[in-house]
Amino acid sequence: MLKVENVKKSFGAATVLDGVNLTVNPGEVVSILGSSGSGKSTLIRCINGLEKLDGGRITVDEFDVAKPKELAEARKRSGTVFQLFNLYPHMTALQNVALAPVEVLKRPRAEVEAESRALLTSVGLGDRADAYPSQLSGGQRQRVGICRALAMKPRYLLLDEVTSALDPEMTAEVLAILAKLAGSGTTMVFVTHEIEFARQISNRIVFLEKGKLIVDLPTEQFFDSQGGLAQPRVAQFLSKMRKD
Ligand SMILES: Nc1ncnc2c1ncn2[C@@H]1O[C@H](COP(=O)(O)OP(=O)(O)OP(=O)(O)O)[C@@H](O)[C@H]1O
Ligand SMILES: [Mg+2]
């Protein structure tokens, strides 16, 4: 399982994560909601070992991201897709997807390329494998980004607002892929502002408020007036998101 225990993180005088606890079990889809600046991306970056923790502990299947000798194993288990497209511009879609399995896992190129093509086909990009990122739409690029993470066969897929830079049509394309992954049992940690979509695909929803995880409930209870909605901040957040 993926375990975040009492994690603290500050930037200068600003406390961004203030004792966060979160457990994600294999097969679960957990969405992280919260206002802009509440610490969602920082939490994802901490899980990746991209930020040094100021307190607490994060383990991915027992591998501690703060221990240099364990970080590589932890990272192999968690694949991340970020808010902004971060494909290598000088590589084709296929080369972007195949890169890490060949370079990091040292797997045979031919085998990896065949798998990468199959992944691209599964997201509707079978005929765009040889295109460069600049020749792809935003939605297509983000689908390549998802394939790139999946190519490493991660046990946990972390998604940080993967649709926030996309128009509604492209957003729908990408969400359809994510719904398929969630339905097929992929373990996902999903940072999003797509409330209705989160509601459809998640087993659990957690709410971050100023670096504190103030709600962690099964999806149905999160949207219940006796559950998550009983928290004024959650009710306020949801009503604002629905108006926007
Ligand atoms: N490297 C950094 N140096 C200083 N402050 C940072 C750094 N990264 C994040 N912060 C601050 O930490 C806070 C949390 O940022 P974070 O990116 O985690 O928020 P978020 O919940 O992902 O917001 P959004 O919904 O806008 O993506 C913000 O106030 C941000 O300005
Ligand atoms: Mg963010």
mmCIF file of C-alpha atoms and ligand atoms in Angstrom:
data_model
loop_
_atom_site.group_PDB
_atom_site.id
_atom_site.type_symbol
_atom_site.label_atom_id
_atom_site.label_comp_id
_atom_site.label_asym_id
_atom_site.label_seq_id
_atom_site.Cartn_x
_atom_site.Cartn_y
_atom_site.Cartn_z
ATOM 1 C CA MET A 1 0.000 0.000 0.000
ATOM 2 C CA LEU A 2 0.912 3.637 -0.320
ATOM 3 C CA LYS A 3 1.201 5.274 3.074
ATOM 4 C CA VAL A 4 1.564 8.927 3.999
ATOM 5 C CA GLU A 5 2.082 9.349 7.742
ATOM 6 C CA ASN A 6 1.976 12.672 9.550
ATOM 7 C CA VAL A 7 3.779 14.417 6.699
ATOM 8 C CA LYS A 8 4.921 17.994 7.203
ATOM 9 C CA LYS A 9 6.350 20.284 4.583
ATOM 10 C CA SER A 10 7.133 23.987 4.694
ATOM 11 C CA PHE A 11 8.510 26.432 2.174
ATOM 12 C CA GLY A 12 10.257 29.111 4.223
ATOM 13 C CA ALA A 13 7.770 30.310 6.830
ATOM 14 C CA ALA A 14 4.770 28.821 4.997
ATOM 15 C CA THR A 15 3.531 25.452 6.212
ATOM 16 C CA VAL A 16 2.146 23.723 3.119
ATOM 17 C CA LEU A 17 1.526 20.218 4.496
ATOM 18 C CA ASP A 18 0.626 20.071 8.141
ATOM 19 C CA GLY A 19 0.521 16.498 9.414
ATOM 20 C CA VAL A 20 -1.080 14.707 6.463
ATOM 21 C CA ASN A 21 -2.115 11.047 6.819
ATOM 22 C CA LEU A 22 -3.320 9.050 3.829
ATOM 23 C CA THR A 23 -3.389 5.355 3.022
ATOM 24 C CA VAL A 24 -4.134 4.044 -0.454
ATOM 25 C CA ASN A 25 -4.757 0.332 -0.793
ATOM 26 C CA PRO A 26 -4.175 -1.593 -4.014
ATOM 27 C CA GLY A 27 -7.218 -1.337 -6.310
ATOM 28 C CA GLU A 28 -8.529 1.869 -4.754
ATOM 29 C CA VAL A 29 -9.211 5.098 -6.595
ATOM 30 C CA VAL A 30 -8.735 8.037 -4.234
ATOM 31 C CA SER A 31 -9.454 11.590 -5.349
ATOM 32 C CA ILE A 32 -7.834 14.564 -3.657
ATOM 33 C CA LEU A 33 -9.908 17.724 -3.711
ATOM 34 C CA GLY A 34 -9.092 21.138 -2.275
ATOM 35 C CA SER A 35 -8.744 24.797 -3.197
ATOM 36 C CA SER A 36 -5.853 26.168 -5.156
ATOM 37 C CA GLY A 37 -2.818 26.371 -2.876
ATOM 38 C CA SER A 38 -4.103 23.796 -0.381
ATOM 39 C CA GLY A 39 -1.049 21.585 -0.978
ATOM 40 C CA LYS A 40 -2.305 18.925 -3.425
ATOM 41 C CA SER A 41 0.599 19.116 -5.877
ATOM 42 C CA THR A 42 3.089 19.366 -3.048
ATOM 43 C CA LEU A 43 1.691 16.134 -1.599
ATOM 44 C CA ILE A 44 2.086 14.384 -4.978
ATOM 45 C CA ARG A 45 5.647 15.732 -5.285
ATOM 46 C CA CYS A 46 6.438 14.450 -1.786
ATOM 47 C CA ILE A 47 5.123 10.976 -2.716
ATOM 48 C CA ASN A 48 7.503 11.096 -5.688
ATOM 49 C CA GLY A 49 10.427 12.031 -3.510
ATOM 50 C CA LEU A 50 10.747 15.337 -5.378
ATOM 51 C CA GLU A 51 10.443 17.324 -2.142
ATOM 52 C CA LYS A 52 12.317 16.709 1.092
ATOM 53 C CA LEU A 53 9.902 16.062 3.961
ATOM 54 C CA ASP A 54 10.173 18.191 7.085
ATOM 55 C CA GLY A 55 8.454 15.522 9.138
ATOM 56 C CA GLY A 56 6.629 12.227 8.917
ATOM 57 C CA ARG A 57 7.117 9.384 6.494
ATOM 58 C CA ILE A 58 5.950 8.220 3.072
ATOM 59 C CA THR A 59 6.246 4.599 1.991
ATOM 60 C CA VAL A 60 5.261 2.997 -1.293
ATOM 61 C CA ASP A 61 4.898 -0.752 -0.689
ATOM 62 C CA GLU A 62 7.221 -0.406 2.322
ATOM 63 C CA PHE A 63 9.863 1.572 0.389
ATOM 64 C CA ASP A 64 10.613 4.838 2.162
ATOM 65 C CA VAL A 65 10.909 7.769 -0.265
ATOM 66 C CA ALA A 66 13.182 9.637 2.172
ATOM 67 C CA LYS A 67 15.807 6.879 2.072
ATOM 68 C CA PRO A 68 18.081 7.313 -0.946
ATOM 69 C CA LYS A 69 18.521 3.538 -1.303
ATOM 70 C CA GLU A 70 14.765 2.943 -1.365
ATOM 71 C CA LEU A 71 13.626 5.890 -3.474
ATOM 72 C CA ALA A 72 14.281 4.209 -6.835
ATOM 73 C CA GLU A 73 12.117 1.222 -5.831
ATOM 74 C CA ALA A 74 9.399 3.540 -4.534
ATOM 75 C CA ARG A 75 9.447 5.488 -7.802
ATOM 76 C CA LYS A 76 9.208 2.341 -9.925
ATOM 77 C CA ARG A 77 5.953 1.588 -8.153
ATOM 78 C CA SER A 78 4.344 4.969 -8.646
ATOM 79 C CA GLY A 79 3.857 6.549 -12.039
ATOM 80 C CA THR A 80 2.939 10.211 -12.215
ATOM 81 C CA VAL A 81 1.237 12.390 -14.789
ATOM 82 C CA PHE A 82 1.467 16.103 -14.097
ATOM 83 C CA GLN A 83 -0.711 19.153 -14.625
ATOM 84 C CA LEU A 84 1.388 20.420 -17.511
ATOM 85 C CA PHE A 85 2.497 18.271 -20.362
ATOM 86 C CA ASN A 86 6.076 17.264 -19.824
ATOM 87 C CA LEU A 87 6.883 15.119 -22.810
ATOM 88 C CA TYR A 88 10.329 15.327 -24.384
ATOM 89 C CA PRO A 89 9.792 17.572 -27.415
ATOM 90 C CA HIS A 90 12.559 15.991 -29.507
ATOM 91 C CA MET A 91 11.119 12.479 -29.176
ATOM 92 C CA THR A 92 8.083 10.964 -30.870
ATOM 93 C CA ALA A 93 5.084 9.786 -28.870
ATOM 94 C CA LEU A 94 6.374 6.208 -29.082
ATOM 95 C CA GLN A 95 9.902 7.207 -28.008
ATOM 96 C CA ASN A 96 8.517 9.148 -25.055
ATOM 97 C CA VAL A 97 6.496 6.133 -23.902
ATOM 98 C CA ALA A 98 9.288 3.594 -24.422
ATOM 99 C CA LEU A 99 12.106 5.643 -22.889
ATOM 100 C CA ALA A 100 11.937 4.751 -19.193
ATOM 101 C CA PRO A 101 11.290 0.988 -19.521
ATOM 102 C CA VAL A 102 14.364 0.750 -21.792
ATOM 103 C CA GLU A 103 16.636 3.173 -19.927
ATOM 104 C CA VAL A 104 15.567 2.590 -16.329
ATOM 105 C CA LEU A 105 14.325 -1.001 -16.326
ATOM 106 C CA LYS A 106 16.851 -2.067 -19.023
ATOM 107 C CA ARG A 107 14.178 -4.033 -20.861
ATOM 108 C CA PRO A 108 14.667 -5.061 -24.525
ATOM 109 C CA ARG A 109 13.729 -2.225 -26.840
ATOM 110 C CA ALA A 110 11.703 -4.284 -29.337
ATOM 111 C CA GLU A 111 9.506 -5.737 -26.611
ATOM 112 C CA VAL A 112 9.005 -2.345 -24.951
ATOM 113 C CA GLU A 113 8.158 -0.682 -28.266
ATOM 114 C CA ALA A 114 5.530 -3.302 -29.030
ATOM 115 C CA GLU A 115 3.967 -2.730 -25.605
ATOM 116 C CA SER A 116 4.178 1.042 -26.040
ATOM 117 C CA ARG A 117 2.384 0.850 -29.379
ATOM 118 C CA ALA A 118 -0.344 -1.241 -27.771
ATOM 119 C CA LEU A 119 -0.681 1.342 -24.988
ATOM 120 C CA LEU A 120 -0.962 4.178 -27.494
ATOM 121 C CA THR A 121 -3.574 2.192 -29.407
ATOM 122 C CA SER A 122 -5.531 1.662 -26.187
ATOM 123 C CA VAL A 123 -5.857 5.433 -25.767
ATOM 124 C CA GLY A 124 -6.831 5.965 -29.405
ATOM 125 C CA LEU A 125 -3.402 7.082 -30.621
ATOM 126 C CA GLY A 126 -2.268 4.019 -32.538
ATOM 127 C CA ASP A 127 -1.864 6.084 -35.702
ATOM 128 C CA ARG A 128 0.010 8.937 -33.950
ATOM 129 C CA ALA A 129 2.898 6.907 -32.497
ATOM 130 C CA ASP A 130 5.467 8.608 -34.717
ATOM 131 C CA ALA A 131 4.227 12.159 -34.180
ATOM 132 C CA TYR A 132 6.237 14.641 -32.121
ATOM 133 C CA PRO A 133 4.534 16.392 -29.187
ATOM 134 C CA SER A 134 4.350 19.675 -31.138
ATOM 135 C CA GLN A 135 2.252 17.837 -33.748
ATOM 136 C CA LEU A 136 -0.277 16.618 -31.162
ATOM 137 C CA SER A 137 -3.231 18.350 -29.538
ATOM 138 C CA GLY A 138 -3.171 18.995 -25.805
ATOM 139 C CA GLY A 139 -5.520 16.086 -25.146
ATOM 140 C CA GLN A 140 -3.419 13.783 -27.287
ATOM 141 C CA ARG A 141 -0.246 14.875 -25.491
ATOM 142 C CA GLN A 142 -1.815 14.220 -22.135
ATOM 143 C CA ARG A 143 -2.899 10.754 -23.319
ATOM 144 C CA VAL A 144 0.723 10.092 -24.335
ATOM 145 C CA GLY A 145 1.720 11.262 -20.842
ATOM 146 C CA ILE A 146 -0.626 8.700 -19.319
ATOM 147 C CA CYS A 147 0.850 5.967 -21.558
ATOM 148 C CA ARG A 148 4.336 7.013 -20.531
ATOM 149 C CA ALA A 149 3.454 6.531 -16.877
ATOM 150 C CA LEU A 150 1.669 3.215 -17.579
ATOM 151 C CA ALA A 151 4.630 1.876 -19.578
ATOM 152 C CA MET A 152 6.492 1.433 -16.298
ATOM 153 C CA LYS A 153 3.648 -0.774 -15.032
ATOM 154 C CA PRO A 154 3.306 1.207 -11.823
ATOM 155 C CA ARG A 155 1.266 -0.180 -8.966
ATOM 156 C CA TYR A 156 0.026 3.326 -8.198
ATOM 157 C CA LEU A 157 -0.870 5.913 -10.801
ATOM 158 C CA LEU A 158 -0.706 9.493 -9.520
ATOM 159 C CA LEU A 159 -2.509 12.123 -11.572
ATOM 160 C CA ASP A 160 -2.166 15.806 -10.807
ATOM 161 C CA GLU A 161 -4.881 17.821 -12.580
ATOM 162 C CA VAL A 162 -4.162 16.147 -15.865
ATOM 163 C CA THR A 163 -7.088 17.864 -17.552
ATOM 164 C CA SER A 164 -6.786 21.381 -16.161
ATOM 165 C CA ALA A 165 -4.995 22.750 -19.226
ATOM 166 C CA LEU A 166 -7.462 21.183 -21.671
ATOM 167 C CA ASP A 167 -10.637 22.389 -23.336
ATOM 168 C CA PRO A 168 -13.880 20.514 -22.543
ATOM 169 C CA GLU A 169 -13.677 18.190 -25.522
ATOM 170 C CA MET A 170 -10.085 17.172 -24.820
ATOM 171 C CA THR A 171 -10.905 16.883 -21.137
ATOM 172 C CA ALA A 172 -13.630 14.391 -22.001
ATOM 173 C CA GLU A 173 -11.175 12.341 -24.094
ATOM 174 C CA VAL A 174 -8.701 12.098 -21.256
ATOM 175 C CA LEU A 175 -11.326 11.420 -18.577
ATOM 176 C CA ALA A 176 -12.686 8.556 -20.690
ATOM 177 C CA ILE A 177 -9.232 6.935 -20.583
ATOM 178 C CA LEU A 178 -8.997 7.423 -16.833
ATOM 179 C CA ALA A 179 -12.458 5.952 -16.286
ATOM 180 C CA LYS A 180 -11.374 2.893 -18.240
ATOM 181 C CA LEU A 181 -8.226 2.554 -16.118
ATOM 182 C CA ALA A 182 -10.183 2.963 -12.885
ATOM 183 C CA GLY A 183 -12.673 0.355 -14.092
ATOM 184 C CA SER A 184 -9.888 -2.099 -14.844
ATOM 185 C CA GLY A 185 -8.571 -2.008 -11.275
ATOM 186 C CA THR A 186 -5.669 0.439 -11.640
ATOM 187 C CA THR A 187 -4.862 2.007 -8.269
ATOM 188 C CA MET A 188 -5.135 5.743 -8.689
ATOM 189 C CA VAL A 189 -4.521 8.876 -6.681
ATOM 190 C CA PHE A 190 -6.339 11.556 -8.547
ATOM 191 C CA VAL A 191 -5.918 15.269 -7.885
ATOM 192 C CA THR A 192 -8.693 17.059 -9.691
ATOM 193 C CA HIS A 193 -11.178 19.876 -9.928
ATOM 194 C CA GLU A 194 -13.535 17.618 -11.914
ATOM 195 C CA ILE A 195 -15.902 16.985 -9.031
ATOM 196 C CA GLU A 196 -18.556 15.002 -10.861
ATOM 197 C CA PHE A 197 -15.978 12.805 -12.506
ATOM 198 C CA ALA A 198 -14.228 12.210 -9.174
ATOM 199 C CA ARG A 199 -17.583 11.210 -7.764
ATOM 200 C CA GLN A 200 -18.122 8.667 -10.544
ATOM 201 C CA ILE A 201 -14.743 6.917 -10.415
ATOM 202 C CA SER A 202 -13.505 7.203 -6.818
ATOM 203 C CA ASN A 203 -13.837 4.795 -3.934
ATOM 204 C CA ARG A 204 -12.769 7.530 -1.554
ATOM 205 C CA ILE A 205 -12.460 11.278 -1.550
ATOM 206 C CA VAL A 206 -10.133 13.289 0.623
ATOM 207 C CA PHE A 207 -10.198 17.040 1.089
ATOM 208 C CA LEU A 208 -7.109 19.144 1.739
ATOM 209 C CA GLU A 209 -7.523 22.509 3.395
ATOM 210 C CA LYS A 210 -4.474 24.674 4.063
ATOM 211 C CA GLY A 211 -2.202 21.637 4.273
ATOM 212 C CA LYS A 212 -4.471 19.620 6.536
ATOM 213 C CA LEU A 213 -6.425 16.632 5.306
ATOM 214 C CA ILE A 214 -9.720 17.474 6.954
ATOM 215 C CA VAL A 215 -11.973 14.847 5.342
ATOM 216 C CA ASP A 216 -11.301 11.269 4.203
ATOM 217 C CA LEU A 217 -14.522 9.431 3.383
ATOM 218 C CA PRO A 218 -15.989 6.831 1.032
ATOM 219 C CA THR A 219 -17.308 8.734 -1.997
ATOM 220 C CA GLU A 220 -20.961 8.378 -1.156
ATOM 221 C CA GLN A 221 -20.459 9.686 2.378
ATOM 222 C CA PHE A 222 -18.330 12.568 1.137
ATOM 223 C CA PHE A 223 -21.315 13.958 -0.755
ATOM 224 C CA ASP A 224 -23.750 13.286 2.088
ATOM 225 C CA SER A 225 -25.095 16.166 4.162
ATOM 226 C CA GLN A 226 -24.253 14.177 7.306
ATOM 227 C CA GLY A 227 -20.754 13.351 5.990
ATOM 228 C CA GLY A 228 -18.364 15.526 3.979
ATOM 229 C CA LEU A 229 -20.958 18.208 3.344
ATOM 230 C CA ALA A 230 -21.331 18.687 7.100
ATOM 231 C CA GLN A 231 -17.887 20.334 6.932
ATOM 232 C CA PRO A 232 -18.510 23.993 6.058
ATOM 233 C CA ARG A 233 -15.312 24.252 4.006
ATOM 234 C CA VAL A 234 -16.256 21.245 1.890
ATOM 235 C CA ALA A 235 -19.800 22.530 1.319
ATOM 236 C CA GLN A 236 -18.444 25.952 0.355
ATOM 237 C CA PHE A 237 -15.852 24.430 -1.988
ATOM 238 C CA LEU A 238 -18.375 22.197 -3.739
ATOM 239 C CA SER A 239 -20.935 24.934 -4.203
ATOM 240 C CA LYS A 240 -18.290 27.259 -5.635
ATOM 241 C CA MET A 241 -16.971 24.572 -8.008
ATOM 242 C CA ARG A 242 -20.454 23.853 -9.267
ATOM 243 C CA LYS A 243 -21.102 27.508 -10.011
ATOM 244 C CA ASP A 244 -17.830 27.920 -11.987
HETATM 245 N N1 LIG B 1 8.799 25.305 -4.507
HETATM 246 C C1 LIG B 1 8.011 26.109 -3.789
HETATM 247 N N2 LIG B 1 8.523 27.168 -3.124
HETATM 248 C C2 LIG B 1 7.742 27.971 -2.382
HETATM 249 N N3 LIG B 1 6.413 27.807 -2.227
HETATM 250 C C3 LIG B 1 5.848 26.789 -2.869
HETATM 251 C C4 LIG B 1 6.603 25.879 -3.672
HETATM 252 N N4 LIG B 1 5.758 24.953 -4.180
HETATM 253 C C5 LIG B 1 4.529 25.268 -3.696
HETATM 254 N N5 LIG B 1 4.582 26.356 -2.917
HETATM 255 C C6 LIG B 1 3.434 26.954 -2.207
HETATM 256 O O1 LIG B 1 2.796 25.932 -1.486
HETATM 257 C C7 LIG B 1 1.388 26.105 -1.495
HETATM 258 C C8 LIG B 1 0.734 24.834 -2.004
HETATM 259 O O2 LIG B 1 1.044 24.690 -3.371
HETATM 260 P P1 LIG B 1 0.517 23.469 -4.225
HETATM 261 O O3 LIG B 1 1.111 23.621 -5.583
HETATM 262 O O4 LIG B 1 0.801 22.206 -3.513
HETATM 263 O O5 LIG B 1 -1.040 23.755 -4.243
HETATM 264 P P2 LIG B 1 -2.211 23.008 -5.027
HETATM 265 O O6 LIG B 1 -3.193 22.553 -4.009
HETATM 266 O O7 LIG B 1 -1.629 21.989 -5.928
HETATM 267 O O8 LIG B 1 -2.874 24.200 -5.866
HETATM 268 P P3 LIG B 1 -3.518 24.205 -7.373
HETATM 269 O O9 LIG B 1 -4.929 23.708 -7.218
HETATM 270 O O10 LIG B 1 -3.487 25.657 -7.739
HETATM 271 O O11 LIG B 1 -2.659 23.350 -8.254
HETATM 272 C C9 LIG B 1 1.119 27.324 -2.343
HETATM 273 O O12 LIG B 1 0.933 28.414 -1.487
HETATM 274 C C10 LIG B 1 2.390 27.494 -3.144
HETATM 275 O O13 LIG B 1 2.619 28.828 -3.470
HETATM 276 MG MG MG B 2 -1.569 21.781 -8.015
#
